[in-house]
Coordinates of C-alpha atoms in Angstrom, one line a residue:
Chain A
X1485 CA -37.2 6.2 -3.0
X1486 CA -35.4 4.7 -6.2
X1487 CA -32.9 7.8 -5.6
X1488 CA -31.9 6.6 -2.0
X1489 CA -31.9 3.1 -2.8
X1490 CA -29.5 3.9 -6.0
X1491 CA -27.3 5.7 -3.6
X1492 CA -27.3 3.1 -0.7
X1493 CA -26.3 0.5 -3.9
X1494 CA -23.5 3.1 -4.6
X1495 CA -22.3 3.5 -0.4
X1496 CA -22.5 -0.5 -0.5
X1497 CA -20.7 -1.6 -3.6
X1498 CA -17.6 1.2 -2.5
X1499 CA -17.1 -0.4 0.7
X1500 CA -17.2 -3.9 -0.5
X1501 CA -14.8 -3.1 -3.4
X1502 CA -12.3 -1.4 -1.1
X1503 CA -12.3 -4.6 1.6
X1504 CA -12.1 -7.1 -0.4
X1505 CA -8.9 -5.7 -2.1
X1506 CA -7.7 -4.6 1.2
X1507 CA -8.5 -7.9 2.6
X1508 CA -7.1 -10.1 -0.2
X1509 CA -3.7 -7.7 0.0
X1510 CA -3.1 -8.0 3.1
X1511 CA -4.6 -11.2 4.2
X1512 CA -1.9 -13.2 4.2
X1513 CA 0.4 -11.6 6.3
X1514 CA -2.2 -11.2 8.9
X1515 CA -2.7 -14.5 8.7
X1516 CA 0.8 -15.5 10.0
X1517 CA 1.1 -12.3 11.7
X1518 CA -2.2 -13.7 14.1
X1519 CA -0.4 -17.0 14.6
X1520 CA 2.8 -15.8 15.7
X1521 CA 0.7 -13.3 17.9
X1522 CA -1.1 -16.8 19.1
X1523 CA 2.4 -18.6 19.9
X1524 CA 3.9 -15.7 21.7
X1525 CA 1.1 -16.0 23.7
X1526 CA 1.2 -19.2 25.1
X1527 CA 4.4 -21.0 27.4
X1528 CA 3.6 -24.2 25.9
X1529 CA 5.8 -25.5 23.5
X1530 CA 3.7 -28.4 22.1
X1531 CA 0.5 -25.9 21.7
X1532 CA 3.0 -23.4 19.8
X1533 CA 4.1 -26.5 17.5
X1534 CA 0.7 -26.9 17.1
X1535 CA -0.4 -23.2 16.4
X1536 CA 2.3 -22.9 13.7
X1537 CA 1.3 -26.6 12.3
X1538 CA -1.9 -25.6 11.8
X1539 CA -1.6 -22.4 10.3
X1540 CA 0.9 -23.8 7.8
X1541 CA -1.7 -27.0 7.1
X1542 CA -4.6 -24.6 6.7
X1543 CA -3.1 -22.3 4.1
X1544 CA -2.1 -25.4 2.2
X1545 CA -5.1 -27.0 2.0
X1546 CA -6.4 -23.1 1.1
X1547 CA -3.9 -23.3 -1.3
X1548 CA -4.5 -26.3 -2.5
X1549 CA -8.1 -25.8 -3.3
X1550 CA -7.4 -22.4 -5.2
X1551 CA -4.8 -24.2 -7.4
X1552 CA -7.1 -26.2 -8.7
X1553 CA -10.0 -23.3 -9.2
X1554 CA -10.7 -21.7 -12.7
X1555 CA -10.7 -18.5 -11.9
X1556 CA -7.0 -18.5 -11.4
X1557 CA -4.4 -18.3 -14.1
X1558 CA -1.5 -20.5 -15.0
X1559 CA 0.9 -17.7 -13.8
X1560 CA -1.0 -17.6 -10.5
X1561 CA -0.8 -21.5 -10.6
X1562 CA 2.7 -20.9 -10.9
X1563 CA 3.4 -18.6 -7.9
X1564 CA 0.8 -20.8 -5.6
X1565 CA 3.0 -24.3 -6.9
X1566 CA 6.1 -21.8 -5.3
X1567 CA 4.2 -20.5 -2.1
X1568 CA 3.3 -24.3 -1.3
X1569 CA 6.7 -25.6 -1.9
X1570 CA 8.3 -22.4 0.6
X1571 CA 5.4 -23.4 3.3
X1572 CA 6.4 -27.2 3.0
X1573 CA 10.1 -26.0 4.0
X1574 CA 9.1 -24.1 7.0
X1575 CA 6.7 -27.2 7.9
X1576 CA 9.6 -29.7 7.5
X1577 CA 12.0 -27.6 9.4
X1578 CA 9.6 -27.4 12.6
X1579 CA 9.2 -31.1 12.7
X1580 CA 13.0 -31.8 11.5
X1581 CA 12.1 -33.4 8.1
X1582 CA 13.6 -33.9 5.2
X1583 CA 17.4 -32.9 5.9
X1584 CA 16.3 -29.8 8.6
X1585 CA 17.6 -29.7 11.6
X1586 CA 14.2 -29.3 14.2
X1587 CA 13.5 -25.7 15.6
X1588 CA 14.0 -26.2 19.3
X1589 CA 11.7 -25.4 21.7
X1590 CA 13.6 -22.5 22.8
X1591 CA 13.4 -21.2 19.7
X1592 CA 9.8 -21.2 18.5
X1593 CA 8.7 -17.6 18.6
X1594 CA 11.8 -16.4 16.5
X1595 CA 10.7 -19.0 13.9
X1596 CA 7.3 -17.5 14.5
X1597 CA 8.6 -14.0 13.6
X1598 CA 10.9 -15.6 10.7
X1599 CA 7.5 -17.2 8.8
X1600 CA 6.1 -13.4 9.0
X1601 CA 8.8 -11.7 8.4
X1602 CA 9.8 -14.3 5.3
X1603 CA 6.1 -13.0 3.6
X1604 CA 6.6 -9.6 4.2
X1605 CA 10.4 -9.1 1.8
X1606 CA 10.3 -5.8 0.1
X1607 CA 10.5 -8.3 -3.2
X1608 CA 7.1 -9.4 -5.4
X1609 CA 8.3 -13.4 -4.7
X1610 CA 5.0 -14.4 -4.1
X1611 CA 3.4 -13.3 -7.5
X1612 CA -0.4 -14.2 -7.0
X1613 CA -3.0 -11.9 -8.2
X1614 CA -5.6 -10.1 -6.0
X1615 CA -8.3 -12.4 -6.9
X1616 CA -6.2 -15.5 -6.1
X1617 CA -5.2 -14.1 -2.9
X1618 CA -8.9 -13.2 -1.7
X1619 CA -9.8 -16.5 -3.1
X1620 CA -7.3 -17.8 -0.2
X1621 CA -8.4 -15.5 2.3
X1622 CA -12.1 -16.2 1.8
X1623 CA -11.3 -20.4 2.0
X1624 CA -9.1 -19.8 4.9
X1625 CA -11.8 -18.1 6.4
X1626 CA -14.4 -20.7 5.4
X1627 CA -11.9 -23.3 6.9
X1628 CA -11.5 -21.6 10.2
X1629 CA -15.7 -21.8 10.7
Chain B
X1478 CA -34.6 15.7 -5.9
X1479 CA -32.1 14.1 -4.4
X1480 CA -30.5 12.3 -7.9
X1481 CA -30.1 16.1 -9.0
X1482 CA -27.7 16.7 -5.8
X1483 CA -25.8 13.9 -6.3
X1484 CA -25.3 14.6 -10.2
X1485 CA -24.6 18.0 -8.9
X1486 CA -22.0 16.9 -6.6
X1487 CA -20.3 14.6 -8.8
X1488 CA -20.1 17.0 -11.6
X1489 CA -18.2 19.3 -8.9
X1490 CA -15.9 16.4 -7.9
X1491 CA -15.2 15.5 -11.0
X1492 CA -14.1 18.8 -12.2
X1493 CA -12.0 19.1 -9.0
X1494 CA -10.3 15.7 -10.0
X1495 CA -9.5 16.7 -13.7
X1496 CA -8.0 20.1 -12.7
X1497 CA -4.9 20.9 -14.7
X1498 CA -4.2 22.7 -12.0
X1499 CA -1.8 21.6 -9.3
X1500 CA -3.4 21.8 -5.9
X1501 CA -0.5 23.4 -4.5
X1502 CA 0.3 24.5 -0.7
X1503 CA 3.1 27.0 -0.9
X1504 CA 3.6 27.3 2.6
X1505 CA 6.0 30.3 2.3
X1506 CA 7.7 31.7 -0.5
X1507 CA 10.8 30.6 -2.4
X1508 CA 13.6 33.2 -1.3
X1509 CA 11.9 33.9 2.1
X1510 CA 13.3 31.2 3.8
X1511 CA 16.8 31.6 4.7
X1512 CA 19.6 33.9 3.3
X1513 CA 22.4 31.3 3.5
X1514 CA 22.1 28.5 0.5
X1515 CA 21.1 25.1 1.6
X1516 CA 24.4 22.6 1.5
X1517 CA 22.8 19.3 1.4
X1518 CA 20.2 18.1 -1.3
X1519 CA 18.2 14.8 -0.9
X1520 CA 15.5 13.4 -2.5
X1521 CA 13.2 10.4 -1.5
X1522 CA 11.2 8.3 -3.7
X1523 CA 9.2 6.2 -1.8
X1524 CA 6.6 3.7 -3.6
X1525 CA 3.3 3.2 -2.2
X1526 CA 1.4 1.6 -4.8
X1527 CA 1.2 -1.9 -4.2
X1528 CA 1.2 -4.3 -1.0
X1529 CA 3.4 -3.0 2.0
X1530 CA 2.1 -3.9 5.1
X1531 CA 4.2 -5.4 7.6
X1532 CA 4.1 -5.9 11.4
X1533 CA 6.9 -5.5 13.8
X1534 CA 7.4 -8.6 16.6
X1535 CA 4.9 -7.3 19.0
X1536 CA 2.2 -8.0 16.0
X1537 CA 1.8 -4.4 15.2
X1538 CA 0.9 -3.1 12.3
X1539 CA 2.6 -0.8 9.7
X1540 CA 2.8 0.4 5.6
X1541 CA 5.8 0.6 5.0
X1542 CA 5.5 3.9 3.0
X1543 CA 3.8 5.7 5.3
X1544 CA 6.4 4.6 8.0
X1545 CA 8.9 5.9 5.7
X1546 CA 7.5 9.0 5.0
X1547 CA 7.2 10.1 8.3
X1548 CA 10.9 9.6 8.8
X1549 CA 11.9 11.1 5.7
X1550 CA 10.1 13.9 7.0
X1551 CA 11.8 14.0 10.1
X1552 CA 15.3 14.3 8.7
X1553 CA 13.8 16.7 6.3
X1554 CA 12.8 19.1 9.6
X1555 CA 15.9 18.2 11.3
X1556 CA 18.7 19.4 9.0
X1557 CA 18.7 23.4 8.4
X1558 CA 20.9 23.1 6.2
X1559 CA 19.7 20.8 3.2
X1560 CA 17.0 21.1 0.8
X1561 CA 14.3 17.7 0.9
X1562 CA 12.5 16.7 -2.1
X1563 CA 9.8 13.6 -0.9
X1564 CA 8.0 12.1 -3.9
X1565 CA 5.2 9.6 -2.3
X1566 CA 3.8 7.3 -5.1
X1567 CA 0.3 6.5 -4.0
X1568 CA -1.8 4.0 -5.0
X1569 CA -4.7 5.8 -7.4
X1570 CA -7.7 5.9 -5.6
X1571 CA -11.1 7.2 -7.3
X1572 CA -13.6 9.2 -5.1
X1573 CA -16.9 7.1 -5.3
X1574 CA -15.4 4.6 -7.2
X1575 CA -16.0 6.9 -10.0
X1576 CA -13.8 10.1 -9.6
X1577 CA -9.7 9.8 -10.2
X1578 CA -8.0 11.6 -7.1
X1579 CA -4.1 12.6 -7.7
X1580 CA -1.6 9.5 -6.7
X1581 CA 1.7 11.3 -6.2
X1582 CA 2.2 13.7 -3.1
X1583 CA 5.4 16.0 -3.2
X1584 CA 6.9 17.9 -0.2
X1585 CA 9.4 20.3 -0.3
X1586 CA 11.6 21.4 2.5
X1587 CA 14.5 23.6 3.4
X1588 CA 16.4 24.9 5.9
X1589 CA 14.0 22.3 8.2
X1590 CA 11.1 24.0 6.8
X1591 CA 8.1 22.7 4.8
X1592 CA 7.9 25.2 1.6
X1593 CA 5.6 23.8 -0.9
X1594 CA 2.9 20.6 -0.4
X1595 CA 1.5 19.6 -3.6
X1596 CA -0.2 16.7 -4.6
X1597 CA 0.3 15.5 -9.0
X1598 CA -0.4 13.1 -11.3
X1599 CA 1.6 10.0 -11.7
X1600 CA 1.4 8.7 -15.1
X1601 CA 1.4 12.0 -17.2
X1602 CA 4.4 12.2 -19.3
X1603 CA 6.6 9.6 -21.7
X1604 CA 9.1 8.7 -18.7
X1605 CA 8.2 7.2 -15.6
X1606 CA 9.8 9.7 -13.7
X1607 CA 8.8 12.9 -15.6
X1608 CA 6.3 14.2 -13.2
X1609 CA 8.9 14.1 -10.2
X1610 CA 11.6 15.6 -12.4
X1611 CA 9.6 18.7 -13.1
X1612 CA 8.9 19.3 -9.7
X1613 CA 12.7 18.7 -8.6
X1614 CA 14.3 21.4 -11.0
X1615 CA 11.1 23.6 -10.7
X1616 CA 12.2 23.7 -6.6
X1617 CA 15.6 23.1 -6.7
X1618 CA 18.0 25.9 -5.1
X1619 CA 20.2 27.2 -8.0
X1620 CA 23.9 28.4 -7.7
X1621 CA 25.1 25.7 -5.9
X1622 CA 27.2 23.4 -7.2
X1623 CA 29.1 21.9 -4.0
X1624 CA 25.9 20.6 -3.0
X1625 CA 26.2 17.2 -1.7
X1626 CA 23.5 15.3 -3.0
X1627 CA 21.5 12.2 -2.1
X1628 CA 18.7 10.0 -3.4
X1629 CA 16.9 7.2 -1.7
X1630 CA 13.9 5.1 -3.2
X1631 CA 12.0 2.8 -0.9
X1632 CA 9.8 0.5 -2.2
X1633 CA 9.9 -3.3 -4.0
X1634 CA 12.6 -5.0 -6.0
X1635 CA 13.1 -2.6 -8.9
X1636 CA 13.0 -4.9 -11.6
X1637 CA 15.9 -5.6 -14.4
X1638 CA 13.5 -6.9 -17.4
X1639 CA 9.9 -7.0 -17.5
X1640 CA 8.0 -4.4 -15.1
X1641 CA 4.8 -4.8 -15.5
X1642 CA 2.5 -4.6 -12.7
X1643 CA 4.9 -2.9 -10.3
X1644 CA 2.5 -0.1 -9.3
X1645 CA -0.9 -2.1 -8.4
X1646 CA -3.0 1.0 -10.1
X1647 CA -1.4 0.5 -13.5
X1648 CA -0.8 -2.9 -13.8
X1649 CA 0.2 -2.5 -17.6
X1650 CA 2.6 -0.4 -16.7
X1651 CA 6.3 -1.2 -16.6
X1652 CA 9.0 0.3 -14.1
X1653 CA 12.5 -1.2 -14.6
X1654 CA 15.9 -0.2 -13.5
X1655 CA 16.6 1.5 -16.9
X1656 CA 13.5 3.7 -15.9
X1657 CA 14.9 5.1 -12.7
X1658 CA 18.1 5.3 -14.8
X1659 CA 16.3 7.7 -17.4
X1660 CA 15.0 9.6 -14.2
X1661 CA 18.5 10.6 -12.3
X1662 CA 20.1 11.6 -15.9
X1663 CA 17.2 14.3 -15.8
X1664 CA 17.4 14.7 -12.2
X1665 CA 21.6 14.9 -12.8
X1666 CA 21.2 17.0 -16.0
X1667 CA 24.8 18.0 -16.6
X1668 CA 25.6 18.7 -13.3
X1669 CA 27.8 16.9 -11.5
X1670 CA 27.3 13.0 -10.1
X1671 CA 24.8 12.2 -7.3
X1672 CA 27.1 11.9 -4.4
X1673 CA 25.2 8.5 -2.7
X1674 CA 22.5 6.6 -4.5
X1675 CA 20.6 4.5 -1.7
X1676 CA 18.1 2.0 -2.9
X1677 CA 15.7 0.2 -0.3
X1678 CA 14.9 -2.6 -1.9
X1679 CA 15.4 -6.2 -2.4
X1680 CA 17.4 -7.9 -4.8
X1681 CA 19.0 -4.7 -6.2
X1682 CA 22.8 -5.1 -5.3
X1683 CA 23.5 -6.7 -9.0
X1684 CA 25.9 -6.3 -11.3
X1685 CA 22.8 -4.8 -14.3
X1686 CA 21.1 -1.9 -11.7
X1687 CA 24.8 -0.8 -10.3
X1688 CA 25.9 -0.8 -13.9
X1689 CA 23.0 1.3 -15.1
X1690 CA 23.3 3.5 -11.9
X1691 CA 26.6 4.1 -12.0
X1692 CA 27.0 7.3 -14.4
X1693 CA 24.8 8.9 -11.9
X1694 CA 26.1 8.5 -8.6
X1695 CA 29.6 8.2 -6.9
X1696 CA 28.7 5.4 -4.0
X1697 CA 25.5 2.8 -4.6
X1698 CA 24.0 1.0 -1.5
X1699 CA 21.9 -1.7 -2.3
X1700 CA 20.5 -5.3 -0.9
X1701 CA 21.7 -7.9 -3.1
X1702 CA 19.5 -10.1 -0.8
X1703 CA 16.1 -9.9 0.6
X1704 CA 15.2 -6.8 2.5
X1705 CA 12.4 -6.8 4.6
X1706 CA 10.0 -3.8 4.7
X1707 CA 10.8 -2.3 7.6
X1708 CA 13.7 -1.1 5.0
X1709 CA 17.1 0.7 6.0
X1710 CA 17.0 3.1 8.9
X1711 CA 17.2 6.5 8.2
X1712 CA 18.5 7.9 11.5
X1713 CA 21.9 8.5 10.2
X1714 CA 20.8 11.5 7.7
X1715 CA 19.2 13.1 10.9
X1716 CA 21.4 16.1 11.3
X1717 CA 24.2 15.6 8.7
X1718 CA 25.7 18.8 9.7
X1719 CA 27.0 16.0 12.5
X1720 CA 27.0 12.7 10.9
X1721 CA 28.7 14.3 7.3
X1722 CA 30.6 17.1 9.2
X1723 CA 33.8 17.1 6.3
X1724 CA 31.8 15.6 3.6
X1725 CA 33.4 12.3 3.6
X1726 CA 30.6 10.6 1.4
X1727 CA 32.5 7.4 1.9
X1728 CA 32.9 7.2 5.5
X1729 CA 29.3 8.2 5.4
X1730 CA 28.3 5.5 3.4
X1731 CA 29.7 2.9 5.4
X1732 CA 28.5 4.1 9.1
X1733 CA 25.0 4.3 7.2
X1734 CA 24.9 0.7 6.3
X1735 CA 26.4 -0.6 9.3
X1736 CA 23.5 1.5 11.4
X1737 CA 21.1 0.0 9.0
X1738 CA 22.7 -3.4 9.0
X1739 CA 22.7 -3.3 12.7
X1740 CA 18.9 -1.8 13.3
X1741 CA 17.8 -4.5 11.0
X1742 CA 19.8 -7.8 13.0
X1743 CA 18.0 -6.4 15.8
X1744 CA 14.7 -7.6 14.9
X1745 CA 15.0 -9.8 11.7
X1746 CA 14.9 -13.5 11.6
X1747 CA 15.4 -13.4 8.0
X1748 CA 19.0 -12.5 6.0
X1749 CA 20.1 -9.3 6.3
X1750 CA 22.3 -7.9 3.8
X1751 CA 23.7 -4.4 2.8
X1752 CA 26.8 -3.8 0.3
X1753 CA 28.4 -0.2 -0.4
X1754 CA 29.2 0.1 -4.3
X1755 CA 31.9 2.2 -4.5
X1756 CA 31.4 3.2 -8.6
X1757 CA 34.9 4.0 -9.8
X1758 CA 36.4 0.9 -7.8
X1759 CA 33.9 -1.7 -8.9
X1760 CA 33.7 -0.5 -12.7
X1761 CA 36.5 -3.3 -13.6
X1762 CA 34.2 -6.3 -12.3
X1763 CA 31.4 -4.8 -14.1
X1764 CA 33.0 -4.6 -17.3
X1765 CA 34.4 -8.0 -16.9
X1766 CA 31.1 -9.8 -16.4
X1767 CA 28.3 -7.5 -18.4
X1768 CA 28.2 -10.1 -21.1
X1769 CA 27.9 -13.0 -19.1
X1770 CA 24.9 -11.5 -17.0
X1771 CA 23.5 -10.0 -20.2
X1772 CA 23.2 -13.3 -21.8
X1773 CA 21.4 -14.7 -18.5
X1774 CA 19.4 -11.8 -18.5
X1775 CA 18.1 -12.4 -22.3
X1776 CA 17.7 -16.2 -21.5
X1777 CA 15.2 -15.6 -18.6
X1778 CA 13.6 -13.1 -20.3
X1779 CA 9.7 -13.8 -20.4
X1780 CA 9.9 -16.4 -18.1
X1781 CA 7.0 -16.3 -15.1
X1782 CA 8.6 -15.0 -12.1
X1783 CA 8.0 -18.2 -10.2
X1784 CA 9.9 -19.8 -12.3
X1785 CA 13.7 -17.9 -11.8
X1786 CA 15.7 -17.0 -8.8
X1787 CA 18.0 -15.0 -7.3
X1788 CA 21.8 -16.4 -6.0
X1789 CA 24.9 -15.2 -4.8
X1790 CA 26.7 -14.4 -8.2
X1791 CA 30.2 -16.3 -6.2
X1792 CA 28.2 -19.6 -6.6
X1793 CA 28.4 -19.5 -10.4
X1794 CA 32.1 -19.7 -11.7
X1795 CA 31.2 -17.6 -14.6
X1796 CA 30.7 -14.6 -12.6
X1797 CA 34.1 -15.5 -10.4
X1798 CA 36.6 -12.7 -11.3
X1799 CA 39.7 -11.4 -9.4
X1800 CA 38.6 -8.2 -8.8
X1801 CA 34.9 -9.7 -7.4
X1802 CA 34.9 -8.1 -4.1
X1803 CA 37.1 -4.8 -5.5
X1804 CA 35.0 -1.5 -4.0
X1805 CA 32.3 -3.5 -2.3
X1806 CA 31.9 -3.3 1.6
X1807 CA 29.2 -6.0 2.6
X1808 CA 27.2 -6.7 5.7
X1809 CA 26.0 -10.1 5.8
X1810 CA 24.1 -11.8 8.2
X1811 CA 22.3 -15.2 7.3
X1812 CA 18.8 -15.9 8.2
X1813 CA 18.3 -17.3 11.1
X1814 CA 16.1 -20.2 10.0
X1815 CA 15.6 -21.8 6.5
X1816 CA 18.0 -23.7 3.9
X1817 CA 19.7 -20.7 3.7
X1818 CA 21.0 -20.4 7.6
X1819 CA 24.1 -22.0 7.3
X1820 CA 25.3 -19.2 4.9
X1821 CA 28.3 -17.2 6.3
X1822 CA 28.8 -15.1 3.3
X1823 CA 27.9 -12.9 0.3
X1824 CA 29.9 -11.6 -2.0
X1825 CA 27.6 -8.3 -2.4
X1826 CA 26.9 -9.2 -6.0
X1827 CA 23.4 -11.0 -6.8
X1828 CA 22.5 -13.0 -9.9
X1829 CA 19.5 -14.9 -11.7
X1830 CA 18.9 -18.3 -13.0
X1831 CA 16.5 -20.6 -13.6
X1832 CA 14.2 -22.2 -10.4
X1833 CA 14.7 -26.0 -10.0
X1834 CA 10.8 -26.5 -10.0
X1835 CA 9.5 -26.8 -6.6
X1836 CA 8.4 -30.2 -5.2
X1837 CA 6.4 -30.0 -2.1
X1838 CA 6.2 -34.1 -1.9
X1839 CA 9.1 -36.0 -1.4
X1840 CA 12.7 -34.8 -2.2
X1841 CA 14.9 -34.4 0.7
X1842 CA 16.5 -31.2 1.0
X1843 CA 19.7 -30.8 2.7
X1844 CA 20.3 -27.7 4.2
X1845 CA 23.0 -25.8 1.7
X1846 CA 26.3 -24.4 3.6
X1847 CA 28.9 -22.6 2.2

C-alpha cells in the first residue's frame, strides 16, 4: 500500500513539474496566439478592437500584480517594467494614442499577427524567469474565471 | 514487493543514463557508402534548449528546432553529394525526474544517406563546443580539401558579453560569441576557411560576432535585426549540385538571403532583415570601429538586459565611417506596425546602448522615421 501510494506521489509530482514549466514557457505566446486566433475569427471590427484590448489590459493587470509579488526578483522586475512598457505601445497604437497613427480597421488581423509574432523573436528581450512567467500565466488564468 | 522492482528498475535506468558509452546507431559503415568523395560539407547547430515555440498565422503550433531539424534533414537526404553533420542541442531532461538522459543528438549523413545516429552529452568538456567537435572530425571525410563548406546555427541571439542562462538546463552556464568562435577554429583546424558562416539568429549582424567570425569563414549572414523563429529558409541548400553548380559562394550567398528575406516578408508583420558579410571587403570598417564598440561593450557590461538595446549602428555618428556599407548586401524590410515602421533602412551593422527607461504612463511617443 505505502509502495503504490509512494509511486502514484512520484507519477504525480513528474507530471506537475513538467506542465507547469511547459505552461509558464510557453504561456505567453499562446496567450496572444489564442487572441489573434479569436480576431481572425470574427468580421467585426469593434469586437476585434475589443478582443485585442482586452488581451493587452489583462496581461497588464497580470503583470502588474506579479511586479509587485515577492517571489520575483529585481531583474524579473526589470524585464516585466519592459514587457509593460512594449504592451502599452501596441495598446496606444490600436487606439491611435500618444503620437501612433490608429491601426485601421482593414488592418486588424495583421496587427493581430504582428503582437504574436513581436513575442515570439529568436532574441531573449523579454528576460523573465520561469517562475515569474507561470506566476503570469496562473493570474491570467485566475483573471479569465 | 513492488518498492524492490522499482529500485530495481531505477538502478537499471540509471546505469543506462551514466553509460560512458555512446549509444550509437551506425546505420552503415564508413567507406561503404559511396566510392566518389562527398564535395559539399555542412554542418547545422541548432539550439533547442530554451523557449522556441511559435505559431504560424493560421495559429498553428511549432518548436522552432524541431521544425528546423526536419529541414536540415531534408537537404541532408537530398544532396548526394555532401557530407551533413546535425548537432541538436536539447534541453536535459531526467527520466523520473531523477535519471539524466543525453541532451545532444548528432546525425550524420552522406551521399543523402543517414550513416551514424548518436545521441551525447552536452556539457562534458572545457569548451562549449567540444562534444560536437569530436564527433565532426571523428566523421569527417578526409582527403578533400576543395570541399566547400558550410555551417548554420539556429537558435537565440548569441550573446556578445555575459551568457549566462542561454541553455535553460544549465542556467550557470555561459555561451557567448567568443565560444562559437573557439568551436569553428577546432572545427577549421588548419584547414582552409569555412566557405559561408550562416547564423539564424537575432541581433547577430554586428560589428563584435563578424569580427570574431571572420578568421573562420569567407562570407557571414547574419540578422542585425530581430528574427523571428520561423528563422531563414533553408530551401536553397536543397540540391546544391543545382543551386551552387560552379561554386560561386558569393552568388550563393546572396540568392540565399534574398529567398530567405523573401519567405520571411511573406508572413511576418515584424522587421525583416538579412545582410551578407563579405569578410575580406568589410575587414576595413571593422578595424576602423573595434575600439569604439569595444568601449560600448565594456560600458554595458553587467548591466540587466532590460536595461540596454539594440540600434542601427548609422544612428550613432561614432560608428559613421566611409567605408560603412563596404561588402555588406542588406535586405531590409521595416515592420509593419510599431515605432519602428516608418524605417526604410539599415545599414546591416547593429549596435548597443543604454535603454531610455520605459514609461508606460504618460510620455508621448512620436513614431521615429528615418
Amino acid at each position: 500500500m505505502l509502495g503504490r501510494t509512494a509511486f502514484r506521489f512520484i507519477v504525480i509530482m513528474f507530471v506537475m513539474v513538467y506542465a507547469g514549466i511547459a505552461l509558464g514557457q510557453d504561456g505567453l505566446q499562446k496567450y496572444f496566439n489564442d487572441a489573434s486566433v479569436k480576431v481572425k475569427a470574427t468580421t467585426d471590427p469593434s469586437q476585434k478592437r475589443e478582443i485585442l484590448n482586452t488581451s493587452f489590459e489583462k496581461m497588464s493587470k497580470a503583470l502588474g500584480k506579479v511586479q509587485s509579488s515577492p517571489l520575483v526578483s529585481r531583474d524579473d522586475r526589470a524585464g516585466i517594467e519592459l514587457f509593460k512598457a512594449t504592451l502599452q505601445e501596441k495598446q496606444d497604437e490600436l487606439a491611435g494614442l500618444n503620437g501612433y497613427q490608429r491601426v485601421s480597421d482593414e488592418q486588424l488581423d495583421a496587427f493581430s499577427d504582428y503582437v504574436v509574432q513581436d513575442m515570439e523573436q529568436a532574441d531573449q528581450k523579454i528576460t523573465i524567469s520561469l517562475v515569474a512567467a507561470l506566476l503570469i500565466i496562473i493570474i491570467i488564468i485566475l483573471l479569465v474565471a | 514487493m513492488l518498492l524492490v522492482g522499482v529500485g530495481w528498475l531505477a538502478l537499471v535506468l540509471f546505469l543506462c543514463s551514466c553509460s560512458s558509452i555512446p549509444p550509437a546507431q551506425r546505420v552503415s559503415p564508413l567507406g561503404e557508402e559511396g566510392a566518389f568523395p562527398p564535395r559539399y560539407s555542412i554542418v547545422f547547430i541548432i539550439h533547442g534548449d530554451d523557449g522556441y515555440l511559435y505559431h504560424d498565422v493560421r495559429g498553428d503550433a511549432y518548436r522552432a528546432d524541431e521544425k528546423t531539424l526536419a529541414k536540415a534533414k531534408t537537404v541532408a537526404q537530398r544532396n548526394p553529394q555532401a557530407e551533413v553533420f546535425i548537432f541538436h542541442e536539447r534541453r536535459r531532461r531526467h527520466f523520473l525526474l531523477l535519471f539524466p538522459r543525453r541532451d545532444g543528438k548528432f546525425y550524420y549523413y552522406r551521399h543523402g544517406r543517414l550513416l551514424a545516429e548518436e545521441s551525447y552529452w552536452r556539457d562534458q568538456g572545457d569548451s562549449r563546443f567540444d562534444p560536437e567537435v569530436e564527433l565532426y572530425h571523428r566523421y569527417r571525410a578526409q582527403g578533400r580539401p576543395d570541399l566547400i563548406k558550410f555551417f548554420l546555427y539556429f537558435g537565440h541571439e548569441i550573446p556578445e558579453f555575459g551568457g549566462a542562462g542561454y541553455d535553460a538546463s544549465y542556467s550557470k552556464r555561459t555561451f557567448t560569441v567568443d565560444d562559437l568562435a573557439d568551436g569553428l577554429k577546432h572545427i577549421t583546424g588548419d584547414s582552409t576557411k569555412l566557405d559561408l558562416i550562416v547564423l539564424s539568429t537575432c541581433f547577430n549582424g554586428t560589428p563584435h560576432t563578424i569580427a570574431a567570425l571572420a578568421p573562420y569563414g569567407r562570407y557571414i549572414i547574419a540578422s542585425p535585426d530581430n528574427l523571428h523563429l520561423s528563422y531563414f529558409d533553408l530551401d536553397s541548400f536543397e540540391q546544391l549540385d543545382v543551386g551552387l553548380p560552379d561554386g560561386d559562394v558569393s552568388a550563393f550567398a546572396k540568392t540565399f538571403a534574398g529567398h530567405a528575406f523573401d519567405r520571411l516578408t511573406e508572413d511576418m508583420q515584424t522587421a525583416v532583415t538579412v545582410a551578407v558579410y563579405d569578410v575580406d571587403r568589410v575587414r576595413g570598417f571593422l578595424d576602423a570601429v573595434e575600439s569604439v564598440y569595444d568601449q560600448a561593450l565594456t560600458t554595458l557590461k553587467g548591466q540587466t538586459p532590460a536595461t540596454i538595446e539594440h540600434f542601427d549602428c548609422a544612428d550613432d555618428p561614432a560608428f559613421i565611417r566611409p567605408g560603412m556599407s563596404e561588402g555588406v548586401d542588406v535586405f531590409y524590410r521595416p515592420p509593419r506596425f510599431g515605432r519602428w515602421k516608418h524605417n526604410q533602412s539599415h545599414s546591416g551593422w547593429e549596435c548597443w546602448r543604454r535603454r531610455e527607461q520605459p514609461s508606460v504612463t504618460s510620455q508621448p511617443l512620436e513614431p521615429i522615421q528615418k
